[in-house]
PDB file of C-alpha atoms in Angstrom:
ATOM      1  CA  MET A 872      15.573   5.946 -16.492  1.00 72.00           C
ATOM      2  CA  ARG A 873      12.199   6.672 -17.864  1.00 84.00           C
ATOM      3  CA  GLN A 874      10.811  10.031 -19.534  1.00 94.00           C
ATOM      4  CA  THR A 875       8.481  11.596 -17.065  1.00 97.00           C
ATOM      5  CA  GLU A 876       5.429  13.517 -18.571  1.00 97.00           C
ATOM      6  CA  ARG A 877       4.638  16.951 -17.113  1.00 98.00           C
ATOM      7  CA  LEU A 878       0.664  16.789 -17.610  1.00 98.00           C
ATOM      8  CA  ALA A 879      -1.425  20.000 -17.667  1.00 97.00           C
ATOM      9  CA  ALA A 880      -4.648  19.987 -15.275  1.00 96.00           C
ATOM     10  CA  ASP A 881      -7.008  19.890 -18.527  1.00 97.00           C
ATOM     11  CA  ALA A 882      -9.309  17.215 -20.048  1.00 97.00           C
ATOM     12  CA  ALA A 883      -6.309  15.868 -22.003  1.00 98.00           C
ATOM     13  CA  GLY A 884      -3.957  15.677 -19.196  1.00 98.00           C
ATOM     14  CA  LEU A 885      -6.404  14.003 -16.967  1.00 98.00           C
ATOM     15  CA  ALA A 886      -7.160  11.542 -19.672  1.00 98.00           C
ATOM     16  CA  ARG A 887      -3.682  10.737 -20.122  1.00 98.00           C
ATOM     17  CA  ALA A 888      -2.855  10.363 -16.456  1.00 98.00           C
ATOM     18  CA  ALA A 889      -5.756   8.095 -16.236  1.00 98.00           C
ATOM     19  CA  ASP A 890      -4.525   5.955 -19.326  1.00 98.00           C
ATOM     20  CA  ILE A 891      -1.260   5.649 -17.671  1.00 98.00           C
ATOM     21  CA  LEU A 892      -2.469   4.511 -14.270  1.00 98.00           C
ATOM     22  CA  ARG A 893      -5.088   1.861 -16.124  1.00 98.00           C
ATOM     23  CA  HIS A 894      -1.994   0.244 -17.784  1.00 98.00           C
ATOM     24  CA  GLY A 895       0.184   0.019 -14.692  1.00 98.00           C
ATOM     25  CA  GLY A 896       2.047   3.250 -14.744  1.00 98.00           C
ATOM     26  CA  LEU A 897       2.967   5.679 -11.998  1.00 98.00           C
ATOM     27  CA  VAL A 898       1.579   9.301 -11.619  1.00 98.00           C
ATOM     28  CA  ALA A 899       1.951  11.938  -8.976  1.00 98.00           C
ATOM     29  CA  PHE A 900      -1.086  14.194  -8.544  1.00 97.00           C
ATOM     30  CA  PRO A 901      -2.410  16.817  -6.031  1.00 95.00           C
ATOM     31  CA  THR A 902      -4.596  16.308  -3.011  1.00 93.00           C
ATOM     32  CA  GLU A 903      -5.918  18.857  -0.642  1.00 89.00           C
ATOM     33  CA  THR A 904      -2.547  18.259   1.335  1.00 82.00           C
ATOM     34  CA  VAL A 905       0.341  17.057  -0.762  1.00 86.00           C
ATOM     35  CA  TYR A 906       1.096  15.513  -4.045  1.00 93.00           C
ATOM     36  CA  GLY A 907       0.707  11.749  -4.051  1.00 95.00           C
ATOM     37  CA  LEU A 908       2.381   9.177  -6.064  1.00 97.00           C
ATOM     38  CA  GLY A 909      -0.329   6.811  -7.613  1.00 98.00           C
ATOM     39  CA  ALA A 910      -0.533   3.598  -8.984  1.00 98.00           C
ATOM     40  CA  ASP A 911      -3.528   1.010  -9.624  1.00 98.00           C
ATOM     41  CA  ALA A 912      -4.177  -0.340  -6.287  1.00 98.00           C
ATOM     42  CA  THR A 913      -5.437  -3.501  -7.874  1.00 98.00           C
ATOM     43  CA  ASN A 914      -2.367  -4.108  -9.909  1.00 98.00           C
ATOM     44  CA  ALA A 915       0.536  -5.375  -7.381  1.00 97.00           C
ATOM     45  CA  GLU A 916       3.325  -4.964  -9.861  1.00 97.00           C
ATOM     46  CA  ALA A 917       2.068  -1.421 -10.204  1.00 98.00           C
ATOM     47  CA  VAL A 918       2.305  -1.080  -6.450  1.00 97.00           C
ATOM     48  CA  ALA A 919       5.547  -2.637  -6.419  1.00 97.00           C
ATOM     49  CA  GLY A 920       6.375   0.388  -8.748  1.00 96.00           C
ATOM     50  CA  ILE A 921       5.798   2.851  -5.842  1.00 96.00           C
ATOM     51  CA  TYR A 922       8.162   1.448  -3.535  1.00 94.00           C
ATOM     52  CA  ALA A 923      10.857   1.287  -6.361  1.00 94.00           C
ATOM     53  CA  ALA A 924      10.371   4.865  -7.137  1.00 95.00           C
ATOM     54  CA  LYS A 925      10.287   6.031  -3.708  1.00 93.00           C
ATOM     55  CA  GLU A 926      13.206   3.552  -2.671  1.00 89.00           C
ATOM     56  CA  ARG A 927      11.035   2.752   0.339  1.00 82.00           C
ATOM     57  CA  PRO A 928      12.793   0.362   2.444  1.00 78.00           C
ATOM     58  CA  SER A 929       9.780  -1.815   3.845  1.00 81.00           C
ATOM     59  CA  PHE A 930       6.163  -2.806   2.781  1.00 85.00           C
ATOM     60  CA  ASN A 931       3.985  -0.532   4.736  1.00 85.00           C
ATOM     61  CA  PRO A 932       0.228  -0.523   4.066  1.00 90.00           C
ATOM     62  CA  LEU A 933      -0.824   2.179   1.583  1.00 94.00           C
ATOM     63  CA  ILE A 934      -3.737   4.156   1.637  1.00 95.00           C
ATOM     64  CA  SER A 935      -6.192   3.471  -1.371  1.00 97.00           C
ATOM     65  CA  HIS A 936      -8.011   6.517  -2.689  1.00 98.00           C
ATOM     66  CA  LEU A 937     -11.394   6.601  -4.415  1.00 98.00           C
ATOM     67  CA  ASP A 938     -13.820   8.757  -6.158  1.00 98.00           C
ATOM     68  CA  SER A 939     -16.857   8.040  -3.653  1.00 98.00           C
ATOM     69  CA  PHE A 940     -18.228   6.425  -0.605  1.00 98.00           C
ATOM     70  CA  GLU A 941     -20.199   4.048  -2.952  1.00 98.00           C
ATOM     71  CA  SER A 942     -16.792   3.020  -4.643  1.00 98.00           C
ATOM     72  CA  ALA A 943     -15.143   2.471  -1.012  1.00 98.00           C
ATOM     73  CA  LYS A 944     -17.782   0.313   0.006  1.00 98.00           C
ATOM     74  CA  ILE A 945     -16.857  -1.850  -2.687  1.00 98.00           C
ATOM     75  CA  GLN A 946     -13.304  -2.321  -1.107  1.00 98.00           C
ATOM     76  CA  GLY A 947     -14.183  -2.305   2.631  1.00 98.00           C
ATOM     77  CA  MET A 948     -17.028  -3.247   5.128  1.00 98.00           C
ATOM     78  CA  PHE A 949     -18.273  -0.034   7.018  1.00 98.00           C
ATOM     79  CA  ASP A 950     -19.929  -0.553  10.352  1.00 97.00           C
ATOM     80  CA  GLU A 951     -22.498   2.023  11.654  1.00 96.00           C
ATOM     81  CA  THR A 952     -19.539   4.251  13.042  1.00 96.00           C
ATOM     82  CA  ALA A 953     -17.337   3.997  10.103  1.00 97.00           C
ATOM     83  CA  THR A 954     -20.377   5.146   7.577  1.00 98.00           C
ATOM     84  CA  ARG A 955     -21.218   8.047  10.075  1.00 97.00           C
ATOM     85  CA  LEU A 956     -17.423   9.247   9.671  1.00 98.00           C
ATOM     86  CA  ALA A 957     -17.372   8.664   5.765  1.00 98.00           C
ATOM     87  CA  GLU A 958     -20.861  10.417   5.470  1.00 98.00           C
ATOM     88  CA  ALA A 959     -19.650  13.541   7.614  1.00 98.00           C
ATOM     89  CA  PHE A 960     -15.962  13.875   6.396  1.00 97.00           C
ATOM     90  CA  TRP A 961     -15.682  12.491   2.801  1.00 98.00           C
ATOM     91  CA  PRO A 962     -14.600  13.847   0.600  1.00 96.00           C
ATOM     92  CA  GLY A 963     -11.899  15.279   2.960  1.00 94.00           C
ATOM     93  CA  PRO A 964      -8.503  14.533   4.872  1.00 91.00           C
ATOM     94  CA  LEU A 965      -9.696  11.377   6.802  1.00 95.00           C
ATOM     95  CA  THR A 966      -8.519   7.763   6.008  1.00 95.00           C
ATOM     96  CA  LEU A 967     -10.576   5.107   7.373  1.00 97.00           C
ATOM     97  CA  VAL A 968      -9.117   1.542   7.998  1.00 96.00           C
ATOM     98  CA  VAL A 969     -12.013  -0.971   7.834  1.00 96.00           C
ATOM     99  CA  PRO A 970     -12.273  -4.751   7.197  1.00 96.00           C
ATOM    100  CA  ILE A 971     -11.919  -5.804   3.528  1.00 97.00           C
ATOM    101  CA  ALA A 972     -15.107  -6.694   1.824  1.00 98.00           C
ATOM    102  CA  PRO A 973     -15.488 -10.011  -0.028  1.00 98.00           C
ATOM    103  CA  SER A 974     -15.630  -8.004  -3.292  1.00 98.00           C
ATOM    104  CA  CYS A 975     -12.318  -6.019  -2.316  1.00 98.00           C
ATOM    105  CA  THR A 976      -9.900  -5.938  -5.458  1.00 98.00           C
ATOM    106  CA  ILE A 977      -7.029  -4.024  -3.732  1.00 98.00           C
ATOM    107  CA  SER A 978      -3.868  -6.185  -4.121  1.00 97.00           C
ATOM    108  CA  ASP A 979      -2.286  -7.956  -0.904  1.00 93.00           C
ATOM    109  CA  LEU A 980       0.697  -5.745  -1.450  1.00 95.00           C
ATOM    110  CA  ALA A 981      -0.984  -2.349  -1.088  1.00 95.00           C
ATOM    111  CA  ARG A 982      -2.509  -4.002   2.085  1.00 94.00           C
ATOM    112  CA  ALA A 983       0.693  -5.172   3.363  1.00 90.00           C
ATOM    113  CA  GLY A 984      -0.957  -8.750   3.618  1.00 89.00           C
ATOM    114  CA  LEU A 985      -3.617  -7.580   5.951  1.00 90.00           C
ATOM    115  CA  ASP A 986      -7.320  -8.521   6.122  1.00 92.00           C
ATOM    116  CA  SER A 987      -7.873  -4.593   6.546  1.00 94.00           C
ATOM    117  CA  VAL A 988      -7.639  -1.721   4.262  1.00 96.00           C
ATOM    118  CA  GLY A 989      -7.168   2.041   4.379  1.00 96.00           C
ATOM    119  CA  LEU A 990      -9.546   4.077   2.214  1.00 97.00           C
ATOM    120  CA  ARG A 991      -9.916   7.706   1.463  1.00 97.00           C
ATOM    121  CA  VAL A 992     -11.944   9.985  -0.822  1.00 97.00           C
ATOM    122  CA  PRO A 993     -10.057  13.009  -1.432  1.00 95.00           C
ATOM    123  CA  ALA A 994     -11.560  16.522  -1.764  1.00 94.00           C
ATOM    124  CA  HIS A 995      -9.158  17.894  -4.244  1.00 94.00           C
ATOM    125  CA  PRO A 996     -10.857  18.602  -7.492  1.00 95.00           C
ATOM    126  CA  LEU A 997      -8.335  17.300  -9.801  1.00 96.00           C
ATOM    127  CA  ALA A 998      -7.798  14.018  -7.841  1.00 97.00           C
ATOM    128  CA  HIS A 999     -11.374  13.350  -7.725  1.00 96.00           C
ATOM    129  CA  ALA A1000     -11.615  13.710 -11.706  1.00 97.00           C
ATOM    130  CA  LEU A1001      -8.584  11.371 -11.953  1.00 98.00           C
ATOM    131  CA  LEU A1002     -10.176   8.885  -9.731  1.00 98.00           C
ATOM    132  CA  GLN A1003     -13.097   8.861 -11.778  1.00 97.00           C
ATOM    133  CA  GLY A1004     -11.353   8.665 -14.961  1.00 97.00           C
ATOM    134  CA  THR A1005      -9.173   5.844 -13.705  1.00 98.00           C
ATOM    135  CA  GLY A1006     -12.339   3.889 -12.561  1.00 97.00           C
ATOM    136  CA  ARG A1007     -10.368   1.955  -9.839  1.00 97.00           C
ATOM    137  CA  PRO A1008      -8.932   2.424  -6.472  1.00 98.00           C
ATOM    138  CA  VAL A1009      -5.489   4.448  -6.556  1.00 98.00           C
ATOM    139  CA  ALA A1010      -2.695   3.659  -3.856  1.00 98.00           C
ATOM    140  CA  ALA A1011      -0.948   6.868  -3.243  1.00 96.00           C
ATOM    141  CA  PRO A1012       1.639   7.939  -0.603  1.00 92.00           C
ATOM    142  CA  SER A1013       3.482  11.147  -0.894  1.00 90.00           C
ATOM    143  CA  ALA A1014       5.443  11.652  -4.293  1.00 93.00           C
ATOM    144  CA  ASN A1015       9.004  11.934  -2.859  1.00 91.00           C
ATOM    145  CA  ARG A1016      11.803   9.412  -2.205  1.00 90.00           C
ATOM    146  CA  SER A1017      11.402   7.944   1.258  1.00 84.00           C
ATOM    147  CA  GLY A1018      12.693   9.931   4.131  1.00 78.00           C
ATOM    148  CA  ARG A1019      12.711  13.175   2.056  1.00 81.00           C
ATOM    149  CA  VAL A1020      10.125  16.237   2.406  1.00 76.00           C
ATOM    150  CA  SER A1021       6.581  15.840   1.187  1.00 80.00           C
ATOM    151  CA  PRO A1022       6.179  17.805  -2.035  1.00 87.00           C
ATOM    152  CA  THR A1023       3.637  20.475  -2.569  1.00 84.00           C
ATOM    153  CA  ASP A1024       4.070  21.159  -5.962  1.00 90.00           C
ATOM    154  CA  ALA A1025       5.006  19.449  -9.559  1.00 94.00           C
ATOM    155  CA  ASP A1026       8.753  21.173  -9.314  1.00 93.00           C
ATOM    156  CA  HIS A1027       9.094  19.440  -5.976  1.00 91.00           C
ATOM    157  CA  VAL A1028       7.876  15.928  -7.285  1.00 95.00           C
ATOM    158  CA  LEU A1029      10.119  16.476 -10.436  1.00 96.00           C
ATOM    159  CA  GLY A1030      13.028  17.233  -8.174  1.00 93.00           C
ATOM    160  CA  ASP A1031      12.994  13.798  -6.373  1.00 92.00           C
ATOM    161  CA  LEU A1032      11.283  11.454  -9.127  1.00 96.00           C
ATOM    162  CA  ASP A1033      12.189  12.763 -12.580  1.00 96.00           C
ATOM    163  CA  GLY A1034      13.013   9.919 -14.594  1.00 96.00           C
ATOM    164  CA  ARG A1035      11.610   7.324 -12.077  1.00 96.00           C
ATOM    165  CA  ILE A1036       7.693   7.885 -12.642  1.00 98.00           C
ATOM    166  CA  ASP A1037       5.700   8.189 -15.711  1.00 98.00           C
ATOM    167  CA  ALA A1038       3.948  11.335 -15.239  1.00 98.00           C
ATOM    168  CA  VAL A1039       3.127  14.434 -12.920  1.00 98.00           C
ATOM    169  CA  LEU A1040      -0.188  15.839 -13.250  1.00 98.00           C
ATOM    170  CA  ASP A1041       0.674  19.586 -12.437  1.00 97.00           C
ATOM    171  CA  GLY A1042      -2.308  20.950 -10.407  1.00 95.00           C
ATOM    172  CA  GLY A1043      -0.308  24.121  -9.211  1.00 92.00           C
ATOM    173  CA  ALA A1044       0.707  24.382  -5.333  1.00 86.00           C
ATOM    174  CA  ALA A1045      -1.129  22.097  -3.187  1.00 79.00           C
ATOM    175  CA  GLN A1046      -2.972  23.353  -0.387  1.00 75.00           C
ATOM    176  CA  VAL A1047      -0.140  22.779   2.069  1.00 57.00           C
ATOM    177  CA  GLY A1048      -1.623  21.225   5.354  1.00 60.00           C
ATOM    178  CA  VAL A1049      -1.111  18.199   7.722  1.00 67.00           C
ATOM    179  CA  GLU A1050      -1.693  14.503   6.283  1.00 80.00           C
ATOM    180  CA  SER A1051      -5.194  12.832   6.640  1.00 88.00           C
ATOM    181  CA  THR A1052      -6.050  11.637   9.680  1.00 89.00           C
ATOM    182  CA  ILE A1053      -6.465   7.778  10.156  1.00 92.00           C
ATOM    183  CA  VAL A1054      -8.877   5.958  12.302  1.00 95.00           C
ATOM    184  CA  SER A1055      -9.444   2.366  12.507  1.00 95.00           C
ATOM    185  CA  CYS A1056     -12.998   1.016  12.588  1.00 95.00           C
ATOM    186  CA  LEU A1057     -12.246  -2.646  13.056  1.00 93.00           C
ATOM    187  CA  GLY A1058     -14.720  -3.498  15.707  1.00 89.00           C
ATOM    188  CA  GLY A1059     -15.028  -1.870  19.460  1.00 90.00           C
ATOM    189  CA  THR A1060     -13.830   1.490  20.185  1.00 93.00           C
ATOM    190  CA  PRO A1061     -12.630   3.453  16.804  1.00 95.00           C
ATOM    191  CA  ARG A1062      -9.066   4.321  17.264  1.00 94.00           C
ATOM    192  CA  LEU A1063      -7.143   7.135  16.085  1.00 92.00           C
ATOM    193  CA  LEU A1064      -4.038   5.776  14.348  1.00 90.00           C
ATOM    194  CA  ARG A1065      -2.676   8.922  13.024  1.00 87.00           C
ATOM    195  CA  PRO A1066      -3.633  12.875  13.755  1.00 84.00           C
ATOM    196  CA  GLY A1067      -4.380  14.929  10.757  1.00 84.00           C
ATOM    197  CA  GLY A1068      -6.451  17.132   8.886  1.00 86.00           C
ATOM    198  CA  VAL A1069      -9.594  16.223  10.786  1.00 89.00           C
ATOM    199  CA  PRO A1070      -9.497  16.968  14.406  1.00 90.00           C
ATOM    200  CA  ARG A1071      -9.843  14.307  17.081  1.00 91.00           C
ATOM    201  CA  GLU A1072     -12.397  16.491  18.577  1.00 94.00           C
ATOM    202  CA  ALA A1073     -14.677  16.746  15.622  1.00 94.00           C
ATOM    203  CA  ILE A1074     -14.430  12.895  15.220  1.00 96.00           C
ATOM    204  CA  GLU A1075     -15.287  12.386  18.933  1.00 95.00           C
ATOM    205  CA  ALA A1076     -18.217  14.856  18.673  1.00 96.00           C
ATOM    206  CA  LEU A1077     -19.754  13.107  15.899  1.00 96.00           C
ATOM    207  CA  ILE A1078     -19.393   9.707  17.327  1.00 96.00           C
ATOM    208  CA  GLY A1079     -20.352  10.577  20.827  1.00 95.00           C
ATOM    209  CA  GLU A1080     -17.117   8.878  22.468  1.00 94.00           C
ATOM    210  CA  LYS A1081     -13.489   9.364  22.997  1.00 94.00           C
ATOM    211  CA  LEU A1082     -11.180   7.483  20.272  1.00 94.00           C
ATOM    212  CA  GLY A1083      -8.816   4.792  21.547  1.00 92.00           C
ATOM    213  CA  THR A1084      -5.214   5.533  20.899  1.00 81.00           C
ATOM    214  CA  GLY A1085      -3.127   4.085  18.024  1.00 63.00           C
ATOM    215  CA  ALA A1086      -0.454   2.824  20.392  1.00 47.00           C
ATOM    216  CA  GLU A1087      -3.083   0.644  21.942  1.00 40.00           C
ATOM    217  CA  ALA A1088      -4.665  -0.171  18.388  1.00 40.00           C
ATOM    218  CA  ALA A1089      -1.577  -0.954  16.769  1.00 37.00           C
ATOM    219  CA  GLY A1090       0.255  -3.427  19.310  1.00 39.00           C
ATOM    220  CA  SER A1091       2.412  -5.576  16.591  1.00 42.00           C
ATOM    221  CA  SER A1092       0.146  -5.251  13.732  1.00 47.00           C
ATOM    222  CA  PRO A1093       0.386  -2.498  11.068  1.00 54.00           C
ATOM    223  CA  LEU A1094      -3.116  -0.838  10.253  1.00 57.00           C
ATOM    224  CA  ALA A1095      -1.853   2.056   8.515  1.00 59.00           C
ATOM    225  CA  PRO A1096       1.019   3.895   6.955  1.00 53.00           C
ATOM    226  CA  GLY A1097       3.199   6.005   9.546  1.00 41.00           C
ATOM    227  CA  MET A1098       3.040   3.228  12.244  1.00 46.00           C
ATOM    228  CA  LEU A1099       5.638   0.651  13.457  1.00 38.00           C
ATOM    229  CA  ALA A1100       4.820  -2.683  12.144  1.00 42.00           C
ATOM    230  CA  SER A1101       5.221  -6.243  11.644  1.00 42.00           C
ATOM    231  CA  HIS A1102       3.146  -7.356   8.835  1.00 46.00           C
ATOM    232  CA  TYR A1103       1.331 -10.631   7.976  1.00 56.00           C
ATOM    233  CA  ALA A1104       3.129 -13.512   9.695  1.00 72.00           C
ATOM    234  CA  PRO A1105       2.280 -17.047   8.073  1.00 86.00           C
ATOM    235  CA  ARG A1106       1.390 -19.852  10.713  1.00 88.00           C
ATOM    236  CA  ALA A1107       4.416 -21.948   9.093  1.00 94.00           C
ATOM    237  CA  GLN A1108       7.811 -20.963  10.537  1.00 95.00           C
ATOM    238  CA  VAL A1109       9.879 -19.137   7.975  1.00 96.00           C
ATOM    239  CA  ARG A1110      13.444 -20.248   7.330  1.00 97.00           C
ATOM    240  CA  LEU A1111      15.511 -17.688   5.372  1.00 97.00           C
ATOM    241  CA  ASN A1112      18.325 -18.024   2.845  1.00 96.00           C
ATOM    242  CA  ALA A1113      17.752 -21.367   2.354  1.00 96.00           C
ATOM    243  CA  THR A1114      19.971 -23.120  -0.405  1.00 95.00           C
ATOM    244  CA  SER A1115      18.217 -26.432  -0.131  1.00 97.00           C
ATOM    245  CA  ILE A1116      14.854 -27.517   0.438  1.00 97.00           C
ATOM    246  CA  ARG A1117      14.092 -30.213   3.050  1.00 96.00           C
ATOM    247  CA  PRO A1118      11.377 -32.904   2.645  1.00 95.00           C
ATOM    248  CA  GLY A1119       8.083 -31.744   3.605  1.00 94.00           C
ATOM    249  CA  GLU A1120       9.019 -27.987   3.622  1.00 97.00           C
ATOM    250  CA  ALA A1121       7.182 -25.366   1.351  1.00 98.00           C
ATOM    251  CA  ALA A1122       9.618 -23.463  -0.955  1.00 98.00           C
ATOM    252  CA  LEU A1123       9.517 -19.788  -1.602  1.00 98.00           C
ATOM    253  CA  LEU A1124      12.113 -19.508  -4.539  1.00 98.00           C
ATOM    254  CA  PHE A1125      13.635 -16.666  -6.366  1.00 98.00           C
ATOM    255  CA  GLY A1126      15.408 -16.593  -9.710  1.00 97.00           C
ATOM    256  CA  PRO A1127      16.207 -19.287 -12.514  1.00 96.00           C
ATOM    257  CA  SER A1128      18.106 -21.837 -10.070  1.00 92.00           C
ATOM    258  CA  ALA A1129      16.037 -24.737  -8.359  1.00 89.00           C
ATOM    259  CA  PRO A1130      17.638 -25.515  -5.089  1.00 94.00           C
ATOM    260  CA  GLN A1131      18.556 -28.888  -4.028  1.00 95.00           C
ATOM    261  CA  GLY A1132      15.494 -30.716  -2.963  1.00 96.00           C
ATOM    262  CA  VAL A1133      12.900 -28.709  -4.428  1.00 96.00           C
ATOM    263  CA  GLU A1134      11.332 -31.634  -6.090  1.00 94.00           C
ATOM    264  CA  ALA A1135      10.442 -33.028  -2.306  1.00 92.00           C
ATOM    265  CA  ALA A1136       8.872 -29.687  -1.254  1.00 96.00           C
ATOM    266  CA  GLN A1137       5.229 -29.790   0.019  1.00 96.00           C
ATOM    267  CA  ALA A1138       4.650 -26.905  -2.390  1.00 97.00           C
ATOM    268  CA  ALA A1139       6.747 -24.252  -4.328  1.00 97.00           C
ATOM    269  CA  LEU A1140       6.274 -20.904  -5.857  1.00 98.00           C
ATOM    270  CA  ASN A1141       9.006 -18.733  -7.499  1.00 98.00           C
ATOM    271  CA  LEU A1142       8.858 -14.985  -6.839  1.00 97.00           C
ATOM    272  CA  SER A1143      10.323 -14.411  -9.986  1.00 97.00           C
ATOM    273  CA  LYS A1144      12.180 -16.928 -12.166  1.00 97.00           C
ATOM    274  CA  ASN A1145      13.974 -13.844 -14.253  1.00 97.00           C
ATOM    275  CA  GLY A1146      15.181 -12.661 -10.835  1.00 96.00           C
ATOM    276  CA  ASP A1147      12.973  -9.241 -11.126  1.00 95.00           C
ATOM    277  CA  LEU A1148      12.647  -7.470  -7.887  1.00 93.00           C
ATOM    278  CA  VAL A1149       9.529  -5.575  -8.959  1.00 92.00           C
ATOM    279  CA  GLU A1150       7.645  -8.785 -10.073  1.00 94.00           C
ATOM    280  CA  ALA A1151       8.888 -10.519  -6.905  1.00 94.00           C
ATOM    281  CA  ALA A1152       7.508  -7.779  -4.640  1.00 91.00           C
ATOM    282  CA  ALA A1153       4.161  -8.141  -6.294  1.00 91.00           C
ATOM    283  CA  HIS A1154       3.974 -11.609  -5.689  1.00 92.00           C
ATOM    284  CA  LEU A1155       5.431 -11.818  -1.940  1.00 92.00           C
ATOM    285  CA  PHE A1156       2.142 -11.470   0.037  1.00 86.00           C
ATOM    286  CA  SER A1157       0.144 -13.671  -1.970  1.00 87.00           C
ATOM    287  CA  TYR A1158       2.792 -16.228  -2.459  1.00 93.00           C
ATOM    288  CA  LEU A1159       2.990 -16.676   1.425  1.00 93.00           C
ATOM    289  CA  ARG A1160      -0.416 -16.848   1.997  1.00 85.00           C
ATOM    290  CA  GLN A1161      -0.383 -19.724  -0.857  1.00 93.00           C
ATOM    291  CA  LEU A1162       2.294 -21.686   0.779  1.00 96.00           C
ATOM    292  CA  ASP A1163       0.959 -21.175   4.227  1.00 93.00           C
ATOM    293  CA  ALA A1164      -2.403 -22.972   3.059  1.00 94.00           C
ATOM    294  CA  SER A1165      -0.248 -26.101   1.816  1.00 96.00           C
ATOM    295  CA  GLY A1166      -0.002 -27.085   5.627  1.00 95.00           C
ATOM    296  CA  ALA A1167       3.788 -27.109   5.815  1.00 97.00           C
ATOM    297  CA  ALA A1168       5.243 -26.589   8.859  1.00 96.00           C
ATOM    298  CA  THR A1169       8.199 -24.624   7.434  1.00 97.00           C
ATOM    299  CA  ILE A1170       8.437 -22.280   4.398  1.00 97.00           C
ATOM    300  CA  ALA A1171      11.932 -22.266   3.165  1.00 98.00           C
ATOM    301  CA  VAL A1172      12.950 -19.092   1.195  1.00 98.00           C
ATOM    302  CA  SER A1173      15.761 -18.615  -1.225  1.00 97.00           C
ATOM    303  CA  PRO A1174      18.222 -15.871  -1.023  1.00 97.00           C
ATOM    304  CA  VAL A1175      16.863 -12.581  -2.383  1.00 96.00           C
ATOM    305  CA  PRO A1176      19.423  -9.698  -3.060  1.00 95.00           C
ATOM    306  CA  GLU A1177      19.509  -6.736  -0.750  1.00 92.00           C
ATOM    307  CA  THR A1178      19.651  -4.325  -3.552  1.00 90.00           C
ATOM    308  CA  GLY A1179      16.562  -2.116  -4.688  1.00 88.00           C
ATOM    309  CA  LEU A1180      13.239  -3.673  -3.791  1.00 90.00           C
ATOM    310  CA  GLY A1181      15.335  -6.533  -2.344  1.00 91.00           C
ATOM    311  CA  GLU A1182      15.756  -4.496   0.782  1.00 88.00           C
ATOM    312  CA  ALA A1183      11.987  -4.240   1.335  1.00 86.00           C
ATOM    313  CA  ILE A1184      11.654  -7.813   0.513  1.00 91.00           C
ATOM    314  CA  ASN A1185      13.919  -8.993   3.098  1.00 90.00           C
ATOM    315  CA  ASP A1186      12.796  -6.765   5.544  1.00 83.00           C
ATOM    316  CA  ARG A1187       9.247  -8.299   5.165  1.00 83.00           C
ATOM    317  CA  LEU A1188      10.653 -11.761   5.276  1.00 91.00           C
ATOM    318  CA  ARG A1189      12.942 -11.065   8.315  1.00 90.00           C
ATOM    319  CA  ARG A1190       9.672  -9.936  10.132  1.00 83.00           C
ATOM    320  CA  ALA A1191       7.825 -12.927   9.123  1.00 87.00           C
ATOM    321  CA  ALA A1192      10.704 -15.332  10.458  1.00 89.00           C
ATOM    322  CA  ALA A1193      10.924 -13.298  13.738  1.00 83.00           C
ATOM    323  CA  GLU A1194       9.816 -15.527  16.907  1.00 77.00           C
ATOM    324  CA  ARG A1195       6.381 -14.976  17.995  1.00 66.00           C
TER     325      ARG A1195
END
C-alpha cells in the first residue's frame, strides 16, 4: 500500500502531479468525461503500474493523451483525413488510431505491441495543464478497478484506488458524458471503432463519406480500448510453461532459475530475474519482438505465476500461442 495524495487544482498541485508522472508514478486526473488514471506512456514500467492498480486482466491498447496536435504528430502519422479530424475536433472527446511515427516514444506496452497508436488531445483545462507540465504522452484509462463504474470525481477514484496510486488531482466533478469516440485512420475508409462524445454524423459530414464499422476494422487485431482483441503475434510458434529449452529455440524466461538447456537457446531474455511481475509486464512486448527477430522457429516461455499482473501476462502469452 502507498500513501495516495489528494492534490488541489492549483499551480502547486499541478506541479506535484506532473513531477509524479515524470518519475514513473500514477496520477488520476479529470478529463471532460471521467477521471483517467495516468502514467508516463513512454515508461513501460509506469504503464504496467496502471494494469496492476486497475487489476486489469489483459493488456489492451491504451489511449495516450497529449497537450496538442503538434505533440501528437511526434507520436503518430496523420494522413489527410486524420489531420482534418484532429484539426476539427481536438481538443475534445475524439481518439484517433494512426500508424506510429518513426519518432514515436510511446511504449510497446501502452500500444499492446501494435504498430498503431490511439491518441487524444483532451479539452479539460486541468488535463491540458497537466499534460503541458508533464511534457510527454500520458496513457490514461478510466481511474477505477477493472469492471467497476467509471469515476466522475476524486472521491470515486479514492473509493476504488486509495493506496494503489500515488495521487489524485482533484478537479471537482467531471462533466459526466460518454467516453471518447475512437476512429481508425490506418488507410482506406476511416472506421468507427467506438461511438462516443463526437457523433458519427459530425465526423461523416466533415470527411464526406460514411465511416466503416468497428467490427469490420477489428477482425482479430486490437486497435483500441473496448474491443475484443488478439494482440501482436510473433512469427515464431510459442510454447508455454516450458521447464526446459530445446536446441535452437528462443527462450523467454522468468525468475532467477535457469531452465535446463537454456545454454543452447538461439536467444534468451528474462522478463524479470527477480520475479517482479510489474517489471515482467514492462518487458513483455519488446522481448517477444526481440526473440522473434532472432529467427528461431519457436519461443519457449518459462512458467509465469497467475497472481497479480501474471494473469494479464499469461492472457497475452496464451493469445500469442494460439493457432493461427
